[in-house]
XYZ file of C-alpha atoms in Angstrom:
741
model
C 115.012 125.374 60.202
C 111.256 124.801 60.210
C 108.096 126.606 59.242
C 107.528 127.290 62.930
C 110.969 128.860 63.380
C 110.354 130.994 60.295
C 107.218 132.283 61.988
C 108.938 132.874 65.338
C 111.821 134.840 63.818
C 109.385 137.189 62.154
C 107.701 138.019 65.459
C 110.645 137.905 67.915
C 111.621 141.271 69.434
C 115.356 141.111 70.097
C 115.406 144.605 71.602
C 112.998 143.505 74.337
C 114.719 140.158 74.985
C 117.559 139.228 77.304
C 120.354 136.672 77.428
C 119.070 133.640 79.307
C 120.127 132.757 82.860
C 119.744 128.956 83.066
C 119.287 126.891 86.194
C 122.279 124.746 87.095
C 120.551 121.504 86.090
C 119.669 122.997 82.686
C 123.305 122.519 81.725
C 123.401 118.844 82.724
C 123.599 116.111 80.108
C 119.988 115.076 79.346
C 120.892 112.213 76.991
C 118.988 113.213 73.867
C 121.211 115.321 71.598
C 119.421 118.188 69.858
C 121.007 119.085 66.456
C 121.779 122.646 67.544
C 124.310 123.554 64.847
C 121.751 123.492 61.989
C 119.450 125.674 64.121
C 122.270 128.155 64.697
C 123.265 128.034 61.039
C 119.716 128.854 59.950
C 119.372 131.626 62.524
C 122.611 133.116 61.206
C 120.936 133.804 57.854
C 118.544 136.267 59.525
C 119.895 139.758 60.225
C 117.124 140.414 62.732
C 118.740 137.819 65.045
C 122.188 139.463 64.948
C 123.143 141.011 68.288
C 123.592 144.795 67.975
C 126.894 144.843 69.924
C 128.455 141.376 70.187
C 129.276 139.080 67.285
C 126.402 136.771 68.232
C 123.477 135.078 66.595
C 120.609 135.262 69.095
C 118.353 132.186 69.172
C 115.003 132.654 70.957
C 114.096 130.118 73.649
C 110.677 128.504 73.794
C 108.941 127.259 76.935
C 110.359 123.949 78.272
C 107.358 121.865 77.182
C 105.725 123.922 74.454
C 106.608 125.901 71.341
C 105.494 129.198 72.880
C 108.359 131.651 72.440
C 109.781 133.489 75.472
C 111.649 136.804 75.790
C 114.964 135.041 76.426
C 117.618 133.911 73.995
C 120.802 131.890 73.895
C 123.619 133.199 71.712
C 125.812 131.347 69.239
C 129.187 132.502 67.976
C 132.171 131.019 66.192
C 134.937 131.843 68.679
C 138.463 132.294 67.314
C 139.905 130.041 70.032
C 137.097 127.712 71.144
C 135.249 127.303 67.854
C 131.447 127.108 67.870
C 130.037 127.932 71.307
C 126.671 128.778 72.883
C 126.675 131.767 75.237
C 124.416 132.424 78.262
C 124.641 134.265 81.573
C 125.658 132.648 84.878
C 126.473 134.318 88.196
C 126.195 137.719 86.584
C 128.794 136.904 83.950
C 128.749 135.545 80.443
C 129.567 131.861 80.197
C 129.603 129.380 77.339
C 129.444 125.693 76.390
C 131.008 124.045 73.374
C 128.386 123.638 70.611
C 128.613 119.838 70.464
C 128.293 119.499 74.254
C 125.469 122.049 74.343
C 123.249 119.811 72.194
C 122.904 117.304 75.059
C 121.908 119.851 77.709
C 118.488 120.684 79.039
C 118.929 124.233 77.783
C 119.243 122.891 74.233
C 115.811 121.308 74.699
C 114.438 124.857 74.707
C 115.388 125.398 71.050
C 114.463 121.887 69.882
C 111.142 122.900 68.314
C 113.019 125.232 65.973
C 114.319 122.052 64.309
C 111.848 120.262 62.027
C 112.528 116.869 63.613
C 110.871 117.961 66.876
C 107.108 118.407 66.669
C 105.238 120.185 69.478
C 101.897 118.829 70.672
C 100.328 122.236 70.044
C 101.421 125.286 68.111
C 101.410 128.908 69.359
C 98.043 130.689 68.823
C 99.718 133.178 66.483
C 101.003 130.444 64.170
C 98.928 130.225 60.995
C 98.592 127.228 58.712
C 100.347 127.664 55.341
C 97.040 126.824 53.612
C 93.592 128.333 54.247
C 90.419 126.253 54.561
C 89.299 127.540 51.158
C 91.766 128.589 48.479
C 90.435 130.348 45.351
C 92.082 129.905 41.961
C 94.814 132.446 41.235
C 94.923 131.972 37.480
C 91.745 130.258 36.207
C 91.321 129.273 32.558
C 88.176 128.437 30.559
C 87.387 124.727 30.843
C 86.903 124.433 27.068
C 90.371 125.868 26.547
C 91.738 123.335 29.063
C 90.208 120.334 27.302
C 91.086 121.549 23.797
C 94.640 122.284 24.884
C 95.071 118.826 26.393
C 93.700 117.106 23.286
C 95.916 119.171 20.978
C 98.983 118.303 23.021
C 98.252 114.566 22.839
C 97.918 114.680 19.060
C 101.066 116.773 18.631
C 102.973 114.331 20.792
C 101.530 111.352 18.883
C 102.656 112.815 15.561
C 106.081 113.832 16.892
C 106.642 110.320 18.260
C 105.564 108.753 14.963
C 107.859 111.028 12.959
C 110.836 110.581 15.283
C 110.547 106.789 15.399
C 110.045 106.509 11.653
C 113.152 108.573 10.925
C 115.145 106.398 13.317
C 113.740 103.172 11.831
C 114.586 104.259 8.296
C 118.210 104.921 9.292
C 118.819 101.569 10.987
C 118.192 97.923 10.239
C 115.715 95.927 12.357
C 118.629 93.955 13.772
C 120.433 97.178 14.713
C 117.326 98.503 16.454
C 116.817 95.223 18.316
C 120.467 94.974 19.427
C 120.272 98.550 20.750
C 117.326 97.579 22.941
C 114.625 98.989 20.674
C 111.344 97.407 19.582
C 111.958 95.349 16.442
C 111.839 91.833 14.981
C 115.202 91.211 13.243
C 114.050 88.383 10.974
C 110.775 86.978 9.658
C 109.487 85.331 6.476
C 106.294 85.768 4.461
C 103.616 83.092 4.729
C 101.072 84.510 2.288
C 98.003 86.722 2.289
C 95.069 86.232 4.663
C 91.818 88.273 4.419
C 93.580 91.440 3.265
C 96.480 91.114 5.707
C 99.937 89.631 5.218
C 101.103 86.850 7.485
C 104.725 86.505 8.588
C 106.568 83.900 10.646
C 109.140 85.123 13.170
C 112.560 83.458 13.137
C 114.112 84.403 16.492
C 117.854 84.726 17.147
C 119.496 81.566 18.459
C 119.794 82.837 22.036
C 116.074 83.700 22.138
C 115.133 80.294 20.715
C 117.222 78.516 23.338
C 115.735 80.591 26.145
C 112.130 80.069 25.031
C 112.628 76.305 24.765
C 109.618 75.850 22.483
C 107.271 78.138 24.442
C 106.343 80.819 21.909
C 103.366 82.364 23.707
C 103.728 86.167 23.731
C 107.319 85.980 22.486
C 106.734 88.742 19.921
C 105.347 91.058 22.579
C 107.687 90.270 25.476
C 110.974 89.786 23.610
C 110.658 92.037 20.569
C 108.288 94.679 21.939
C 105.809 94.459 19.051
C 102.097 94.484 19.961
C 98.769 94.324 18.193
C 97.798 97.782 16.976
C 101.391 98.980 16.589
C 102.320 101.011 13.551
C 105.436 99.400 12.061
C 107.776 99.429 9.074
C 108.372 96.236 7.107
C 111.986 96.067 5.893
C 113.576 94.041 3.136
C 116.463 92.731 5.220
C 118.122 90.857 2.316
C 118.124 93.972 0.159
C 117.139 91.833 -2.836
C 114.312 94.150 -3.828
C 116.267 97.340 -4.400
C 113.541 98.881 -6.536
C 110.701 98.098 -4.142
C 108.956 100.612 -1.867
C 110.700 99.392 1.292
C 110.462 100.050 4.160
C 106.679 99.640 3.992
C 104.346 101.299 6.531
C 101.870 98.856 8.076
C 99.813 98.112 11.195
C 100.026 94.900 13.245
C 96.534 93.399 13.167
C 97.074 90.118 15.001
C 99.775 88.125 16.810
C 99.598 84.420 17.644
C 102.805 82.881 18.938
C 105.405 83.411 16.216
C 102.840 84.428 13.578
C 102.269 88.118 12.854
C 99.599 89.567 10.533
C 100.066 93.123 9.207
C 97.863 95.418 7.147
C 99.747 97.643 4.697
C 99.057 101.381 4.653
C 98.545 101.495 0.879
C 98.011 105.266 0.857
C 101.732 105.694 1.540
C 102.970 103.054 -0.916
C 104.184 103.540 -4.498
C 104.264 100.439 -6.650
C 101.463 98.414 -5.138
C 101.712 95.584 -7.690
C 105.386 94.931 -7.044
C 104.829 95.072 -3.316
C 101.966 92.558 -3.495
C 104.338 90.089 -5.074
C 107.149 90.823 -2.641
C 105.106 90.368 0.523
C 104.081 86.858 -0.485
C 107.634 85.756 -1.354
C 108.594 83.225 1.291
C 112.254 83.205 0.226
C 112.882 86.851 1.150
C 113.948 87.761 4.698
C 112.046 90.660 6.204
C 112.218 92.583 9.479
C 109.860 94.780 11.502
C 110.599 97.984 13.408
C 108.054 99.727 15.635
C 106.986 103.230 14.636
C 104.185 103.942 17.076
C 102.341 102.278 19.919
C 99.020 104.178 19.842
C 97.738 102.764 23.143
C 99.286 105.368 25.513
C 97.977 108.235 23.375
C 94.537 106.639 23.011
C 94.317 106.202 26.780
C 95.226 109.840 27.334
C 92.538 110.963 24.878
C 89.953 108.768 26.594
C 90.930 110.198 29.994
C 90.578 113.766 28.696
C 87.138 112.919 27.313
C 86.188 111.504 30.739
C 87.557 114.644 32.408
C 84.921 116.710 30.580
C 82.241 115.228 32.888
C 84.401 114.709 35.979
C 84.570 116.878 39.090
C 88.266 117.459 38.471
C 87.522 119.468 35.332
C 86.465 122.438 37.455
C 89.521 122.028 39.665
C 92.009 121.889 36.796
C 90.393 124.926 35.195
C 90.121 126.827 38.495
C 86.356 127.220 38.274
C 85.978 126.828 42.048
C 88.061 127.062 45.229
C 89.811 124.009 46.594
C 88.797 123.258 50.176
C 90.126 121.372 53.183
C 87.436 119.678 55.248
C 87.753 115.968 54.464
C 87.332 113.638 57.447
C 90.223 111.254 56.655
C 92.534 113.182 58.987
C 90.108 112.843 61.899
C 89.403 109.167 61.162
C 93.085 108.184 61.300
C 95.990 108.361 63.695
C 99.631 109.243 63.164
C 101.812 106.202 62.482
C 105.270 107.681 61.872
C 106.236 109.551 65.042
C 109.515 110.731 63.502
C 108.042 112.902 60.766
C 109.290 116.468 60.959
C 107.025 119.517 61.169
C 106.646 120.142 57.440
C 106.096 116.443 56.752
C 103.371 116.262 59.401
C 101.704 119.397 58.030
C 101.838 117.921 54.520
C 100.195 114.695 55.724
C 97.463 116.549 57.605
C 96.597 118.837 54.700
C 96.690 115.975 52.195
C 94.161 114.094 54.302
C 92.026 117.215 54.803
C 91.958 118.065 51.085
C 88.530 117.720 49.479
C 89.968 118.038 45.982
C 93.754 118.072 45.731
C 96.935 118.970 47.550
C 100.414 119.562 46.117
C 103.570 118.598 48.025
C 106.795 120.115 46.726
C 109.574 117.735 47.711
C 113.103 118.937 46.864
C 115.976 116.394 47.025
C 116.464 114.635 50.340
C 113.439 116.176 52.082
C 111.596 112.909 52.767
C 108.886 113.067 50.113
C 108.554 109.276 49.859
C 108.321 108.885 53.619
C 105.585 111.517 53.698
C 103.593 109.789 50.959
C 103.813 106.414 52.721
C 102.298 108.005 55.840
C 99.490 109.555 53.763
C 98.642 106.177 52.220
C 98.707 104.387 55.585
C 96.412 106.904 57.217
C 94.014 107.097 54.267
C 93.701 103.294 54.312
C 93.097 103.379 58.073
C 90.339 105.918 57.439
C 88.629 103.364 55.194
C 89.586 104.887 51.856
C 90.523 103.012 48.685
C 93.864 104.411 47.542
C 95.401 104.437 44.058
C 99.174 104.998 43.997
C 100.675 106.031 40.659
C 103.801 107.347 38.965
C 104.787 107.710 35.345
C 107.395 104.935 35.284
C 107.558 101.400 36.648
C 110.766 102.270 38.468
C 109.106 105.158 40.310
C 106.103 102.989 41.259
C 108.368 100.233 42.565
C 110.407 102.745 44.542
C 107.276 103.705 46.472
C 106.066 100.111 46.741
C 109.305 98.405 47.787
C 112.078 101.015 48.076
C 115.240 99.202 49.127
C 113.358 96.208 50.573
C 115.025 92.804 50.463
C 113.402 89.389 50.645
C 114.188 89.181 54.370
C 113.754 92.832 55.355
C 111.221 95.466 54.322
C 112.304 99.050 53.812
C 110.435 101.001 56.543
C 109.985 103.873 54.094
C 108.056 101.738 51.603
C 104.431 100.641 51.265
C 105.633 97.015 51.318
C 106.552 97.342 55.012
C 102.938 98.034 56.033
C 100.930 95.839 53.658
C 99.982 92.178 53.955
C 103.660 91.139 53.938
C 104.535 93.578 56.730
C 102.489 95.179 59.512
C 99.188 94.340 57.831
C 97.734 97.856 57.833
C 96.185 97.223 54.405
C 96.175 94.871 51.430
C 98.500 96.115 48.687
C 98.384 95.161 45.011
C 100.948 96.051 42.363
C 99.405 95.830 38.886
C 101.651 94.015 36.363
C 103.979 92.940 39.167
C 105.131 89.886 37.208
C 106.809 92.259 34.724
C 108.584 94.330 37.390
C 112.373 94.560 37.448
C 112.230 94.505 41.262
C 112.589 90.981 42.719
C 110.631 91.787 45.893
C 107.737 93.223 43.883
C 107.633 90.231 41.515
C 107.615 87.654 44.284
C 105.206 89.405 46.650
C 102.610 90.910 44.320
C 102.326 88.779 41.192
C 99.143 87.171 42.538
C 97.169 89.225 45.082
C 93.736 87.713 45.753
C 90.623 89.739 46.443
C 90.059 93.467 46.389
C 93.101 95.420 47.598
C 92.835 98.553 49.740
C 95.853 100.103 48.028
C 96.616 99.596 44.331
C 99.939 100.671 42.775
C 100.248 101.062 39.002
C 101.808 103.303 36.360
C 99.752 106.249 35.147
C 99.112 104.697 31.754
C 98.210 101.238 33.048
C 95.686 102.822 35.425
C 93.447 102.872 32.346
C 93.033 99.084 32.708
C 91.511 99.296 36.198
C 87.792 98.551 36.439
C 87.181 100.379 39.729
C 87.105 103.823 41.293
C 89.123 105.148 44.233
C 88.661 107.684 47.000
C 92.209 109.008 46.754
C 94.960 108.948 44.142
C 98.534 109.630 45.265
C 100.595 110.691 42.246
C 104.320 110.483 42.965
C 106.996 112.110 40.765
C 104.092 114.174 39.461
C 106.453 116.646 37.804
C 107.684 113.923 35.427
C 104.214 113.223 34.047
C 102.411 115.430 31.515
C 98.996 116.898 32.252
C 97.425 114.440 29.816
C 99.146 111.372 31.277
C 98.177 112.413 34.810
C 94.524 112.624 33.775
C 94.399 108.813 33.405
C 94.606 108.053 37.157
C 93.002 111.377 38.082
C 89.597 110.542 36.577
C 89.506 107.321 38.606
C 89.508 109.090 41.984
C 87.552 111.647 43.994
C 90.570 113.567 45.238
C 94.300 113.687 44.618
C 97.675 114.286 46.242
C 100.436 115.335 43.838
C 104.086 115.184 44.913
C 107.169 116.182 42.978
C 109.770 118.848 42.331
C 109.132 121.216 39.426
C 112.658 122.624 39.827
C 114.008 119.364 38.405
C 113.507 117.727 35.013
C 110.164 118.173 33.242
C 108.185 115.345 31.595
C 109.679 113.588 28.586
C 108.717 115.006 25.219
C 109.065 113.343 21.819
C 110.866 116.494 20.728
C 114.252 117.530 22.107
C 112.845 121.029 22.513
C 110.728 122.050 25.530
C 106.967 121.554 25.049
C 105.153 123.943 22.713
C 102.412 124.659 25.251
C 101.895 124.522 28.999
C 99.867 121.327 28.516
C 103.115 119.516 27.779
C 104.267 120.426 31.265
C 103.268 118.490 34.361
C 99.921 118.732 36.124
C 101.905 119.736 39.214
C 103.265 122.803 37.382
C 99.851 123.536 35.868
C 98.367 123.748 39.363
C 101.099 124.739 41.830
C 104.067 126.454 40.150
C 104.454 130.176 39.472
C 101.535 131.219 37.293
C 99.683 127.963 38.000
C 95.941 127.752 38.464
C 96.351 127.579 42.273
C 99.790 129.203 42.329
C 101.565 128.251 45.572
C 98.646 126.415 47.196
C 100.455 123.469 48.691
C 103.430 122.909 50.942
C 107.159 122.643 50.348
C 109.204 120.231 52.427
C 112.121 122.403 53.521
C 114.476 120.221 55.561
C 116.973 118.205 53.516
C 118.825 115.282 55.075
C 120.807 114.006 52.065
C 123.626 116.394 51.204
C 126.610 117.933 52.912
C 125.775 121.604 53.412
C 128.418 122.730 50.881
C 126.845 120.513 48.208
C 123.395 121.869 49.040
C 124.530 125.508 49.130
C 124.461 126.391 45.415
C 121.247 124.487 44.502
C 119.519 125.972 47.550
C 120.530 129.507 46.617
C 119.981 129.203 42.877
C 117.025 126.831 42.473
C 115.118 126.900 45.783
C 115.273 130.573 46.777
C 117.234 129.712 49.948
C 114.259 127.824 51.406
C 116.103 124.560 52.161
C 117.472 123.860 55.637
C 120.103 121.276 56.512
C 118.455 118.785 58.849
C 121.615 117.061 59.958
C 125.354 117.456 59.729
C 126.830 115.339 56.918
C 130.582 114.772 57.101
C 132.637 115.177 53.919
C 134.917 112.389 52.739
C 138.369 112.390 54.371
C 140.795 114.998 53.008
C 138.422 116.197 50.272
C 136.150 119.200 49.960
C 132.484 118.232 49.719
C 132.229 119.768 46.236
C 134.962 120.700 43.755
C 135.426 121.399 40.070
C 137.979 120.180 37.541
C 138.720 122.409 34.570
C 139.842 120.461 31.521
C 139.396 120.838 27.778
C 139.396 118.051 25.234
C 138.225 116.946 21.835
C 134.461 116.378 21.603
C 133.330 113.567 19.312
C 129.885 113.291 17.739
C 128.371 109.805 17.973
C 125.038 109.720 16.162
C 123.002 112.426 17.859
C 125.129 112.296 20.998
C 128.512 113.604 22.197
C 131.534 112.201 23.994
C 134.752 113.669 25.371
C 137.571 111.110 25.723
C 139.718 113.482 27.804
C 136.973 113.982 30.366
C 136.366 110.231 30.390
C 140.026 109.660 31.278
C 139.886 112.220 34.093
C 136.627 110.736 35.407
C 138.215 107.264 35.491
C 141.162 108.654 37.431
C 138.875 110.355 39.965
C 136.834 107.184 40.416
C 139.995 105.127 40.990
C 141.037 107.589 43.672
C 137.584 107.540 45.296
C 137.592 103.755 45.580
C 140.045 104.030 48.488
C 137.314 105.731 50.568
C 133.992 104.745 48.992
C 132.554 101.341 47.962
C 132.124 101.035 44.208
C 128.348 100.697 44.467
C 128.207 104.052 46.315
C 129.942 105.930 43.472
C 127.892 107.395 40.640
C 129.097 108.955 37.387
C 126.557 111.039 35.499
C 126.681 112.992 32.252
C 124.193 114.623 29.873
C 125.120 112.400 26.903
C 124.565 108.681 26.300
C 127.714 108.500 24.145
C 129.763 109.757 27.093
C 128.122 107.109 29.291
C 129.459 104.440 26.921
C 132.899 106.049 26.729
C 133.230 106.298 30.531
C 132.074 102.708 31.025
C 134.695 101.492 28.566
C 137.439 103.525 30.233
C 136.466 102.385 33.730
C 136.368 98.734 32.654
C 139.888 99.062 31.269
C 141.211 100.742 34.425
C 139.656 98.927 37.388
C 138.032 95.615 38.246
C 135.412 97.527 40.253
C 134.310 99.517 37.202
C 131.223 97.404 36.536
C 129.942 98.120 40.075
C 130.123 101.895 39.598
C 126.834 103.339 38.313
C 127.358 105.285 35.079
C 124.262 106.889 33.571
C 122.773 109.992 32.023
C 121.582 112.807 34.278
C 118.015 112.252 33.123
C 118.075 108.541 33.963
C 119.673 109.162 37.368
C 116.966 111.584 38.555
C 115.682 110.271 41.880
C 118.941 108.422 42.627
C 121.636 109.224 45.177
C 125.164 108.047 45.978
C 127.825 108.833 48.556
C 130.039 110.259 45.807
C 129.087 111.650 42.399
C 131.362 112.579 39.497
C 129.688 114.765 36.887
C 131.067 114.994 33.324
C 129.580 117.873 31.285
C 131.408 116.971 28.003
C 131.147 120.165 25.930
C 134.430 121.958 25.121
C 134.707 124.676 22.468
C 135.741 128.300 22.022
C 132.227 129.432 21.088
C 130.649 128.573 24.458
C 128.107 126.192 22.944
C 126.741 123.723 25.507
C 123.720 122.355 23.608
C 120.604 121.565 25.596
C 122.453 122.293 28.855
C 122.186 125.963 27.939
C 118.449 126.086 27.240
C 116.908 128.509 29.751
C 113.719 126.417 29.995
C 115.229 123.119 31.163
C 119.020 123.621 31.371
C 118.835 124.824 34.991
C 116.600 121.869 35.911
C 119.132 119.418 34.492
C 122.010 121.035 36.385
C 119.916 120.976 39.562
C 119.354 117.226 39.201
C 123.067 116.643 38.593
C 124.231 118.644 41.621
C 121.774 117.144 44.131
C 122.553 113.422 43.758
C 125.652 113.383 46.015
C 125.628 112.927 49.766
C 129.263 113.544 50.778
C 131.239 114.371 47.640
C 130.534 115.913 44.245
C 133.155 116.499 41.518
C 132.230 118.525 38.422
C 134.438 117.843 35.395
C 134.011 120.417 32.636
C 135.570 122.987 30.370
C 134.622 125.911 32.601
C 135.444 128.471 29.898
C 132.884 126.852 27.608
C 130.325 126.724 30.409
C 130.430 130.411 31.282
C 131.176 131.970 27.864
C 128.236 134.200 26.874
C 126.149 133.058 23.897
C 122.703 134.251 22.820
C 119.900 131.984 24.037
C 122.048 130.388 26.734
C 121.517 130.613 30.500
C 124.991 132.116 30.881
C 124.237 133.747 34.224
C 123.598 130.325 35.765
C 126.957 128.885 34.734
C 128.799 132.125 35.551
C 127.258 132.044 39.022
C 128.241 128.396 39.431
C 131.784 129.165 38.286
C 132.055 132.015 40.799
C 130.830 129.731 43.584
C 133.434 127.043 42.845
C 136.275 129.411 41.987
C 135.827 131.910 44.821
C 135.909 129.124 47.393
C 139.176 127.727 45.974
C 137.542 124.529 44.818
C 138.449 124.717 41.101
C 141.362 122.558 39.930
C 142.980 123.223 36.532
C 144.033 119.986 34.821
C 146.553 119.519 32.023
C 145.263 116.611 29.897
C 148.811 115.338 29.340
C 149.196 114.696 33.072
C 146.030 112.655 33.570
C 147.429 109.258 34.664
C 144.920 107.301 32.591
């Protein structure tokens, strides 16, 4: 239930203990209700707490006002007639109290510290910290190898991105790329040659022209996503020059309003004379598609070069121990009194860290809340704090969370900055471009020097200042190289994430070629990492019904997660269930869709709407084509369809809903499941999918395809999942002809 209870169980001598004999007033209602069922549930997983004669789980009692364990216990059992009860001795006989009523008694107070939500003022002398004052590297690597590996990864990723984007641009027109949300200018016309470059004039679509209303400043950058320095392809949109060397590789040299100057990469062009004539023909309609924005890669290279002379080089290579003696913990006071034991320990060690500290935060364990407390206390201690994540969405989640204009989310930085309690001044770099309304309004113009600065990893390169502490959230979604950008701007770092979920994005569909394509969090903390296991895992999850959490906990988290509170399932439904259905799989570009599954998903969503608001239902799937298919089907079936979130698993990472319907799409006799079967990241993707739901999770799939054994596939994972759903009578076979959609 908590790190402390783990410790106590290991040292408790049941043979020398006795069933407790409580005072009469210890059974009175004391008002505060201790969540005793999760404590009993956790104790039940430990054979050493099983009574040798009775069918009891024996829970040690601690002293009334401290966490010091006694030689008494209270027993829990699931009685055939009375249900869950707690057993004790009274008047020489065994007596009991119903489990729900027991939680409010004074006797229940004597097991409260076994639950993470209750934090003792002091810990027993025998209780050791999970981290020593000095932790040596477990798996050091030569620093030259580290730097060379990082540089090589950046260049491989640069080339892979260039190749991937060019292949996509050559297959589609600029207008097609633009309409699909990509970076492209659908239409422009030549305006002649200018000092070795070719000038073009952008002719925007009618809706863009109306929206801009004559203000063309930065329209190419903000609307079409084309920037100075971009590598692009110039297309002959009219198709009038069939024999020309189009599309033509070029680089954007300058942008002024609607004018764009490009320099042609002549080394890759055949027929230079004909092209010279074509690019000065003002009657031909051209288009631009982006091939590569070199800025992110250049910033990563610059950060790696800076790392060579930075104190973090030795840390990342494991050339010295990491230590815990920083004074920020002593110079600050606890703000959030409701942090549980692991969260408090994580905060304390993060503030004590002289170099870095890793916080492993599985789903629903309060990682964001913990990071907010770290930032508040570091600012109180007089430190300048840099807060980063790889995406704007992740940064804004930490900055504003679910804040509204009239109410700040108490688990966000916004609640404690200048617009809240005033603990610090907070700045959000590039706030005017944020998709979050609260962020845009509150942080577009922050005067003076802020105590806390929030920015994406890549944009941290634009900051002209140094920081005492960098807090890197969702650190497992950022590559080592990308994380180096904020890292070299700070003296010490706190990394938080979950390496059991999706890894950083790669330009290739395959997992990274080297460990440097993984996250810095994995490089340091995960199995085989430089400081393997030096950090702290948050172990109490508050999001999911225990049946939803059961399989991920057993399969992905080595049974380390505890259920912090009882979550009720939806009425008349199991918390998790599977639907077995086949169906034709269609290939759409590089993606897949399954119309039969889409129909079944729509039916399940319609049924859920009687119990769950539309905005609390999520539908997730591995494939973007299935996202489109499900959206279409939902729109046809229900007026509430546009309020139901439908997205890919990857895009939904970090999200949660009351109810989740998962569509896995693949259906074939060969057992092929594509990237879902890759042993490197297939389990991570399934973990993300199964841990988004709070009260209900439905898994729609062809279960034969999932568990059929194929070489190179993580068959054991899907077989195990099938056994879990099937053996608990939660698998429903569906005949496609009877789906009422």
